Coordinates of C-alpha atoms in Angstrom, one line a residue:
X26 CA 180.6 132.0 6.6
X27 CA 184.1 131.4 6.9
X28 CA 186.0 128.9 9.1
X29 CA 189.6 128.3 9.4
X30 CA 190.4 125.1 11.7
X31 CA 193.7 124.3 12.8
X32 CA 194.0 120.9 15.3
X33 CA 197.1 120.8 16.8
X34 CA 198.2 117.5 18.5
X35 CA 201.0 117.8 21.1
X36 CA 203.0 114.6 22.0
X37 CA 203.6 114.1 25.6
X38 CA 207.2 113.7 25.6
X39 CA 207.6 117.1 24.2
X40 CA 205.8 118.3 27.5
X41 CA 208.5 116.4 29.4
X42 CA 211.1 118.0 27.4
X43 CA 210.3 121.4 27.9
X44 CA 208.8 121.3 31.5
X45 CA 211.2 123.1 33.0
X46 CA 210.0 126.6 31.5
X47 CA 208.5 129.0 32.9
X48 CA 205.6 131.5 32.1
X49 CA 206.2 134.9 30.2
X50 CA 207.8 132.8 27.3
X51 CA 208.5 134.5 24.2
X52 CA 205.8 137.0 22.7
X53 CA 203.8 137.1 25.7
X54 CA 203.9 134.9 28.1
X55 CA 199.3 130.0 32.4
X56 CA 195.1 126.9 33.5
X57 CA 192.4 126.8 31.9
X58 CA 190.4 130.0 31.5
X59 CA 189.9 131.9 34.8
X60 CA 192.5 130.5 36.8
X61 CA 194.2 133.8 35.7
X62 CA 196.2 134.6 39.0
X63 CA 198.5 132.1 40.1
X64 CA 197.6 128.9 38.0
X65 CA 198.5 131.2 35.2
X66 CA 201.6 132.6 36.8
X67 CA 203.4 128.9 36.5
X68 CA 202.4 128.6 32.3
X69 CA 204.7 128.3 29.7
X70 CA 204.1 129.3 26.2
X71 CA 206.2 126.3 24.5
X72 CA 203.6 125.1 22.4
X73 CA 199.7 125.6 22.5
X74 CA 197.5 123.7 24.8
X75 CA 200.6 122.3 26.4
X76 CA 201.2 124.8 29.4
X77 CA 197.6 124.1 31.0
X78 CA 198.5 119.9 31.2
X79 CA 202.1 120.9 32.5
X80 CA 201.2 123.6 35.4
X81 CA 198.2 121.7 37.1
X82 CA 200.3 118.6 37.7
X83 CA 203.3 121.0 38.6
X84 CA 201.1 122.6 41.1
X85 CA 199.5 119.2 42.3
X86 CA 203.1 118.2 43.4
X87 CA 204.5 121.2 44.9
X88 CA 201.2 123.2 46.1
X89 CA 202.0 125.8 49.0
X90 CA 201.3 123.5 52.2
X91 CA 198.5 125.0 54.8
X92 CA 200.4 126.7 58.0
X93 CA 199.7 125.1 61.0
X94 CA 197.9 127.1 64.0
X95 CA 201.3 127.9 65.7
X96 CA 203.0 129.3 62.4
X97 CA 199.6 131.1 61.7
X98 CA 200.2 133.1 65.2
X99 CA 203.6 133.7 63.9
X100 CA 202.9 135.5 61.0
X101 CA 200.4 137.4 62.8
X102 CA 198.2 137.1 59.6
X103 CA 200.8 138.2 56.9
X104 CA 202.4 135.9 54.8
X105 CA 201.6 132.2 56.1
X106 CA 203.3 130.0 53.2
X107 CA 205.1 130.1 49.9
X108 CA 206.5 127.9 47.2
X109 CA 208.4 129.4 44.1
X110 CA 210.8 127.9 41.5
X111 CA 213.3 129.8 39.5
X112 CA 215.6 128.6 36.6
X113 CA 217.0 128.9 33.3
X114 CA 214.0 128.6 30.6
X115 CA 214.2 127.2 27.4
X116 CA 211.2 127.3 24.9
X117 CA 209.9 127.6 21.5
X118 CA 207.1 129.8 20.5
X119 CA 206.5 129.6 16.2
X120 CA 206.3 133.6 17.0
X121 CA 209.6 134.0 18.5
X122 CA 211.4 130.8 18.0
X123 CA 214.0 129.5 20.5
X124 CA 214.2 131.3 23.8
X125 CA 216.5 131.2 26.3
X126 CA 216.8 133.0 29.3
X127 CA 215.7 132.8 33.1
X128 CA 212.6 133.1 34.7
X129 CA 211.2 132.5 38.8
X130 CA 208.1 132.3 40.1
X131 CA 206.4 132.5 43.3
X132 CA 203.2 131.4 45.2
X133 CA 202.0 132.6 48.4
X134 CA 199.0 133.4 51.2
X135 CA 199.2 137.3 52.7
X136 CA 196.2 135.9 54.8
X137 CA 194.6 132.4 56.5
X138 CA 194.7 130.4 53.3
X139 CA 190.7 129.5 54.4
X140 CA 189.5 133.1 53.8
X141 CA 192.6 134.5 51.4
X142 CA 192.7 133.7 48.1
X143 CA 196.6 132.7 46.7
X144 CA 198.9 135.5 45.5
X145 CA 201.5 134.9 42.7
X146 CA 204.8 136.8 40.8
X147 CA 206.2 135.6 38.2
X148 CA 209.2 137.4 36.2
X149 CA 211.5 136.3 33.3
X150 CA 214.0 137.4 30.6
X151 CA 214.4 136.1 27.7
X152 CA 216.5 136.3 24.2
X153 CA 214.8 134.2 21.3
X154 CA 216.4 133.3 17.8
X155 CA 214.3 136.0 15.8
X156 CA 216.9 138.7 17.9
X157 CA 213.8 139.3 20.5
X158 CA 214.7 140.6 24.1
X159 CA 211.6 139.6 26.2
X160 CA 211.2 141.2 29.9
X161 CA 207.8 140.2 31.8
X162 CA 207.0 140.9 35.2
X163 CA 203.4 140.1 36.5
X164 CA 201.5 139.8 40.2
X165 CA 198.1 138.9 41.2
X166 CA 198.2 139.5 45.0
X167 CA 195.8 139.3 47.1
X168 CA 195.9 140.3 50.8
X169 CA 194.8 139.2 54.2
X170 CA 191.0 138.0 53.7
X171 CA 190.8 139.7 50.0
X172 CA 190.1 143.0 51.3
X173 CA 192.8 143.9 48.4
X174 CA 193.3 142.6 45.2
X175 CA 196.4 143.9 43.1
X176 CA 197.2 143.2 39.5
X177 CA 200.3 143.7 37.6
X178 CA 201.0 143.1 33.7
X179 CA 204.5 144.6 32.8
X180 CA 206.5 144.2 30.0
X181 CA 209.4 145.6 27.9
X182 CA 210.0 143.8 24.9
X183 CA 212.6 144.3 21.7
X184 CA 210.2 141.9 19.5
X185 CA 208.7 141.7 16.2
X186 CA 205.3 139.9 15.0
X187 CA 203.4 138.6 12.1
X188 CA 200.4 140.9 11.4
X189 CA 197.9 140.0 8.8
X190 CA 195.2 142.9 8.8
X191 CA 192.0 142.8 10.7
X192 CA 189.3 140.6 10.7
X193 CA 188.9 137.3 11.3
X194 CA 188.8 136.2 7.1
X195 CA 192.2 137.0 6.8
X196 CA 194.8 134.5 5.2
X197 CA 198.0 133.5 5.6
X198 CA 199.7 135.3 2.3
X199 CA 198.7 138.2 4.1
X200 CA 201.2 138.0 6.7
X201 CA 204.2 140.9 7.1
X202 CA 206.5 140.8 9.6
X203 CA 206.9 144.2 11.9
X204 CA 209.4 144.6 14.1
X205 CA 209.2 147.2 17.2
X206 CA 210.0 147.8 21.2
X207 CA 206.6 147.6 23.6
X208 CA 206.5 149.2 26.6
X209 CA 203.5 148.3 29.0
X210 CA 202.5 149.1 32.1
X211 CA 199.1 148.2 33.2
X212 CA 198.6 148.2 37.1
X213 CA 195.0 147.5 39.0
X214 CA 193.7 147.0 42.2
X215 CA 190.3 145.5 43.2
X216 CA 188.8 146.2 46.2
X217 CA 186.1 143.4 47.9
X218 CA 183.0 145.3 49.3
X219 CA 180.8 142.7 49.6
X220 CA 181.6 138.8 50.2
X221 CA 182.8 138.0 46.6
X222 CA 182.3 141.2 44.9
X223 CA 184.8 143.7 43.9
X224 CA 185.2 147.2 42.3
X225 CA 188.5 147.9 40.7
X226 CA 190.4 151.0 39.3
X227 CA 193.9 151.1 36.9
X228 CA 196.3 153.0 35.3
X229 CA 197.2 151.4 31.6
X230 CA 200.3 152.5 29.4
X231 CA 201.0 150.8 26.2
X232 CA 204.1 152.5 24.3
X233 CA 204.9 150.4 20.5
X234 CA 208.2 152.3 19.2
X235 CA 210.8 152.1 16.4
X236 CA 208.2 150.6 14.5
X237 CA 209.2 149.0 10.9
X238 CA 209.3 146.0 8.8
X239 CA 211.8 143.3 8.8
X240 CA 214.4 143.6 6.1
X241 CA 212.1 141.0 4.0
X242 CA 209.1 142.9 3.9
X243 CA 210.9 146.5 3.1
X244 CA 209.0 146.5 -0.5
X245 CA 205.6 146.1 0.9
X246 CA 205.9 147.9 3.8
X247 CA 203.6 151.1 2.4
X248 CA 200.9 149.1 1.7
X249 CA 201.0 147.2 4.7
X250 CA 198.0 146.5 7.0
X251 CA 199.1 148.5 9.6
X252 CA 200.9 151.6 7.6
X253 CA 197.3 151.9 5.0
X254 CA 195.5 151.9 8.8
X255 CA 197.9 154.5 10.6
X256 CA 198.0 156.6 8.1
X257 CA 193.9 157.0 7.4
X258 CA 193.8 158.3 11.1
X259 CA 196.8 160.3 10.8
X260 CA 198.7 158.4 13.4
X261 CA 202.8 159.0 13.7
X262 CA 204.2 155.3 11.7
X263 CA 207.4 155.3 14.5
X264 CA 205.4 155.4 17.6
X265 CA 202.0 154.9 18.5
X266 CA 201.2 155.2 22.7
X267 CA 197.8 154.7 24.7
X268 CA 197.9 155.8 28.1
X269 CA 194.8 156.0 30.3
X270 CA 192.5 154.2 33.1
X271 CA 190.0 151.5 33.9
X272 CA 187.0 150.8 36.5
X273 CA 185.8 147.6 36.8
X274 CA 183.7 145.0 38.8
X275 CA 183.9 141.4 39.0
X276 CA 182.4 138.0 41.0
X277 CA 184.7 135.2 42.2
X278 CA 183.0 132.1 43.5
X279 CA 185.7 129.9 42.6
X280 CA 186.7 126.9 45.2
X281 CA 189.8 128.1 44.3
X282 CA 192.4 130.1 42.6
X283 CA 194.6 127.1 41.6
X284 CA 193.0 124.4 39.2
X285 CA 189.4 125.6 40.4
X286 CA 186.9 122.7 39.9
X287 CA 183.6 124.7 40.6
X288 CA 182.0 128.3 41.1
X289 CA 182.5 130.7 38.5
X290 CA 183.9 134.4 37.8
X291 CA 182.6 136.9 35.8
X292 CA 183.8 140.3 35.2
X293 CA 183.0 143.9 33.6
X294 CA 185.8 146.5 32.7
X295 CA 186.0 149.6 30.8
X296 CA 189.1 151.2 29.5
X297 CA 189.6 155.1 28.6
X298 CA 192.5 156.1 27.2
X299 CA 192.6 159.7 26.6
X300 CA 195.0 161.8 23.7
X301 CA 198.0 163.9 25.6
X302 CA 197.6 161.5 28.7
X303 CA 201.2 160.8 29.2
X304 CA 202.2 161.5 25.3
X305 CA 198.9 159.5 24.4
X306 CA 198.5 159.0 20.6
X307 CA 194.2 159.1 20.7
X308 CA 191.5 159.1 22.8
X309 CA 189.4 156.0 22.8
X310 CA 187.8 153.4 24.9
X311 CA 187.0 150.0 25.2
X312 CA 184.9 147.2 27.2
X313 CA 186.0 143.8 28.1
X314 CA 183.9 141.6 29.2
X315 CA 184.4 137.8 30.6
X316 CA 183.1 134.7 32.2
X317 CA 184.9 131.9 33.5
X318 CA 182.7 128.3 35.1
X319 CA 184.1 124.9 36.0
X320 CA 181.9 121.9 35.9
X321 CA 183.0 118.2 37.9
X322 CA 182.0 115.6 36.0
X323 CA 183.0 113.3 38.7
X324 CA 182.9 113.2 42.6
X325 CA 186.8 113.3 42.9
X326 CA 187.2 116.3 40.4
X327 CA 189.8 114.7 38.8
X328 CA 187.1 114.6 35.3
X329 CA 186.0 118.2 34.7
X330 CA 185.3 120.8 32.2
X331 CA 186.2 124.8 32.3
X332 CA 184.5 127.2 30.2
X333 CA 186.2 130.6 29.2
X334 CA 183.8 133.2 27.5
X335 CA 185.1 136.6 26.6
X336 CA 184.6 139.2 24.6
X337 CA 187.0 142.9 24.0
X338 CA 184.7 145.4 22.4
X339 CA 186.2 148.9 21.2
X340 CA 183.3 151.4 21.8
X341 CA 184.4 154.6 20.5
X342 CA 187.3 156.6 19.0
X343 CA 190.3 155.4 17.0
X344 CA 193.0 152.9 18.3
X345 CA 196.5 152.8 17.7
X346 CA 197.2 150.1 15.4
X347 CA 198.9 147.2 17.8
X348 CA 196.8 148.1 20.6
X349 CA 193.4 146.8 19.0
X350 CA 192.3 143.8 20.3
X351 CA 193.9 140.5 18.8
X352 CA 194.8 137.1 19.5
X353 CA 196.6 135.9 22.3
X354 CA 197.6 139.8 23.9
X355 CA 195.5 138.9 27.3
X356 CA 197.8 139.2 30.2
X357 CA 199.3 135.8 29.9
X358 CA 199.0 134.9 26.1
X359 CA 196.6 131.9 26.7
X360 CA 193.9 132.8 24.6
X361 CA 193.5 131.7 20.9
X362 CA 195.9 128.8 21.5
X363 CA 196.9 126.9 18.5
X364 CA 197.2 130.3 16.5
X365 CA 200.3 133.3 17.4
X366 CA 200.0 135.9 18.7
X367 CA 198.4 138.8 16.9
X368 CA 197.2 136.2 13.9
X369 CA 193.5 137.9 14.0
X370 CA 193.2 141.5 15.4
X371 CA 190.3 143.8 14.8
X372 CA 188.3 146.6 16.8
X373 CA 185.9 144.1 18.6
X374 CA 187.0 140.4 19.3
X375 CA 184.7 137.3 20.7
X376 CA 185.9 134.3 22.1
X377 CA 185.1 131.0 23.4
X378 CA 186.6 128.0 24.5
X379 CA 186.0 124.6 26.4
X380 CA 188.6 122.5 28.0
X381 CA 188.5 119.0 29.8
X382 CA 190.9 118.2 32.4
X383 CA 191.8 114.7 33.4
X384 CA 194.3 114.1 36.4
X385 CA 195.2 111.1 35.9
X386 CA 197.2 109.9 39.0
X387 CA 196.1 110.9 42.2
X388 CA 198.8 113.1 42.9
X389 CA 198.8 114.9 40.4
X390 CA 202.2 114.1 38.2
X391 CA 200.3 113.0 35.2
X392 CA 197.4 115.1 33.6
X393 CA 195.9 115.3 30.7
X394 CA 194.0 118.5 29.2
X395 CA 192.4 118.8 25.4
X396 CA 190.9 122.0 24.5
X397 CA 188.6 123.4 21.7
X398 CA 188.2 126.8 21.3
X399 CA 186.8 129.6 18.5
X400 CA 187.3 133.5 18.1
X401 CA 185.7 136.1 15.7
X402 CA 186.7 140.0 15.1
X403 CA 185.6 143.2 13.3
X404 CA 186.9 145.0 10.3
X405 CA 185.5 148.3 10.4
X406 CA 187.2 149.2 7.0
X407 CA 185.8 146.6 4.8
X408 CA 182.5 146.0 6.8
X409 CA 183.2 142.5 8.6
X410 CA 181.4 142.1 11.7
X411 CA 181.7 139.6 14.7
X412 CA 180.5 136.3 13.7
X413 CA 181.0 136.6 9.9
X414 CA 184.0 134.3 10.3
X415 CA 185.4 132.4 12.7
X416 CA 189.2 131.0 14.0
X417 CA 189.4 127.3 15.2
X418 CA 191.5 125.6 17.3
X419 CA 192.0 122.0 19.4
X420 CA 194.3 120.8 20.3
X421 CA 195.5 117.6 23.6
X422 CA 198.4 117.7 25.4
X423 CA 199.5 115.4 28.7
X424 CA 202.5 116.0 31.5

């Protein structure tokens, strides 16, 4: 069995240098696992591990406040507070290098904050060293009393990104650089039917164009991982599109959407994406599963753990090369931190992690979060399977 292990150690005046940025860094654009909606709305992607630290004391300070009974009247039970921040973002991401650019985000109740969960947006453009031009734009709202939950991942980017092959026993000499523009458009909305359970239903769209090595990599471009896979399922090398839908069900217990500290979400989803389906390269399909749980390891909550289990399981037909399931390419880039994005990619993915959370003062302007987590994927071609090998990261990080 093989393990790779990377520890990352992030110094705590590096989280004060860069705590101004915003989430949707560079590559993909934040709390520990589940706190997907607006906790992860406020991450940045600077450096792994840091972003969780930086946005729970950022949202400790600023949290929106509670309406009082008169301004609940007022709103007549639509929006009853807000806080958002907006400003220019700088950042580094080893994928992308130095970004700049600007990004805002917002956090708000459509509902009596005591039975509506919080709603986020979050936006940002951004122009990195490696001549990337990033464009995220991403909702979680939910409305009055959660009868409604909509999701929203969009993103144009003019990127490129290491790719190594599939599998998780890949190395780094394996790495060629691809450059290519990314259209995505994924859209879902949930709806509660019975006290915390939901039933969902989306429309995906994933569009990689122009797609081609950097000017370093020319030579080994036709024997490159993803040109060898491509071309053994006859897909087109300049474009490669997945277009199709979802249905899904999922549990939220949480105490809250925000730095939860107890409860627990699980959900179930399963993707078709179908060839012809608005120009779609293939049919195939996939099922994601995850779990997110919160533990208090002291009365105050201010000691606790969060544990993030998920898996992204291709059942059947053939996937377009980047749209196979890989590291860090969930909806906010948080997963696999301490490795880039697309470092490991494969046609089923596992992953695990545990992170303790110390908030340190009271209210909440210094935290401290360390993290471990692992991940394990598939390489149908050469006969790897999940749990051959394994990825390892930790890494600490304060704000």
């Amino acid at each position: 069995m093989c393990l790779n292990v990377r520890v990352a150690l992030v110094a705590s005046a590096f989280a004060i240098v860069t705590a101004g940025v915003a989430a949707a860094a560079p590559q993909t654009p934040p709390e520990a696992p589940g706190d997907a909606r607006a906790a992860e709305a406020t991450r940045a992607t600077a450096r792994p591990g840091l972003r969780d630290c930086r946005a729970d004391a950022g949202h400790l300070r600023h949290p929106p406040r509670a309406p009082t009974q008169a301004a609940q009247g007022r709103a007549g039970g639509r929006v009853q507070a807000a806080h958002g921040r907006r400003g220019a973002v700088i950042s580094y991401n080893p994928a992308s290098g130095v970004g700049i650019g600007a990004a805002g985000n917002v956090a708000f109740f459509k509902g009596f904050p005591q039975t509506t969960s919080i709603s986020s947006v979050v936006a940002s453009l951004i122009v990195t060293s490696k001549k990337q031009l990033l464009f995220n734009g991403k909702f979680d709202i939910a409305t009055a009393d959660n009868r409604w939950v909509l999701h929203g991942d969009n993103r144009v980017y003019f990127t490129s990104q290491d790719t190594y092959g599939l599998g998780t026993s890949t190395t780094p000499d394996d790495q060629l650089n691809t450059k290519y523009d990314f259209l995505r458009f994924y859209e879902t909305a949930y709806r509660r039917v019975y006290r915390r359970l939901y039933v969902g239903a989306g429309l995906l769209y994933n569009l990689h164009s122009d797609v081609r090595p950097d000017e370093e990599f020319e030579s080994a471009w036709p024997d490159s991982p993803y040109v060898t896979y491509s071309q053994a399922r006859g897909f087109d090398l300049d474009s490669q599109t997945s277009a199709g839908t979802s249905v899904s069900v999922l549990v939220d217990s949480r105490d809250g959407a925000i730095n939860p500290s107890a409860g627990w979400y699980a959900g179930l989803e399963y993707q078709a994406f179908f060839e012809g389906f608005l120009g779609g390269t293939s049919s195939w399909q996939q099922l994601n599963l995850e779990t997110r749980t919160y533990f208090r390891l002291s009365g105050d909550a201010r000691h606790r753990l969060a544990v993030w289990l998920f898996g992204n399981l291709v059942t059947g037909g053939e996937v377009p090369y980047f749209d196979l399931p890989a590291t860090s390419m969930d909806t906010y880039g948080r997963a696999g931190r301490g490795y880039i994005q697309g470092r490991f990619r494969g046609q089923r993915l596992a992953y695990g992690e545990i992170e303790y959370r110390w908030t340190v003062k009271r209210n909440g302007l210094l935290g401290i979060v360390a993290f471990l987590n692992t991940e394990t994927l598939s390489n149908e071609d050469t006969g790897e399977r999940l749990f051959d090998s394994f990825a390892t990261a930790g890494a600490s990080a304060c704000a």
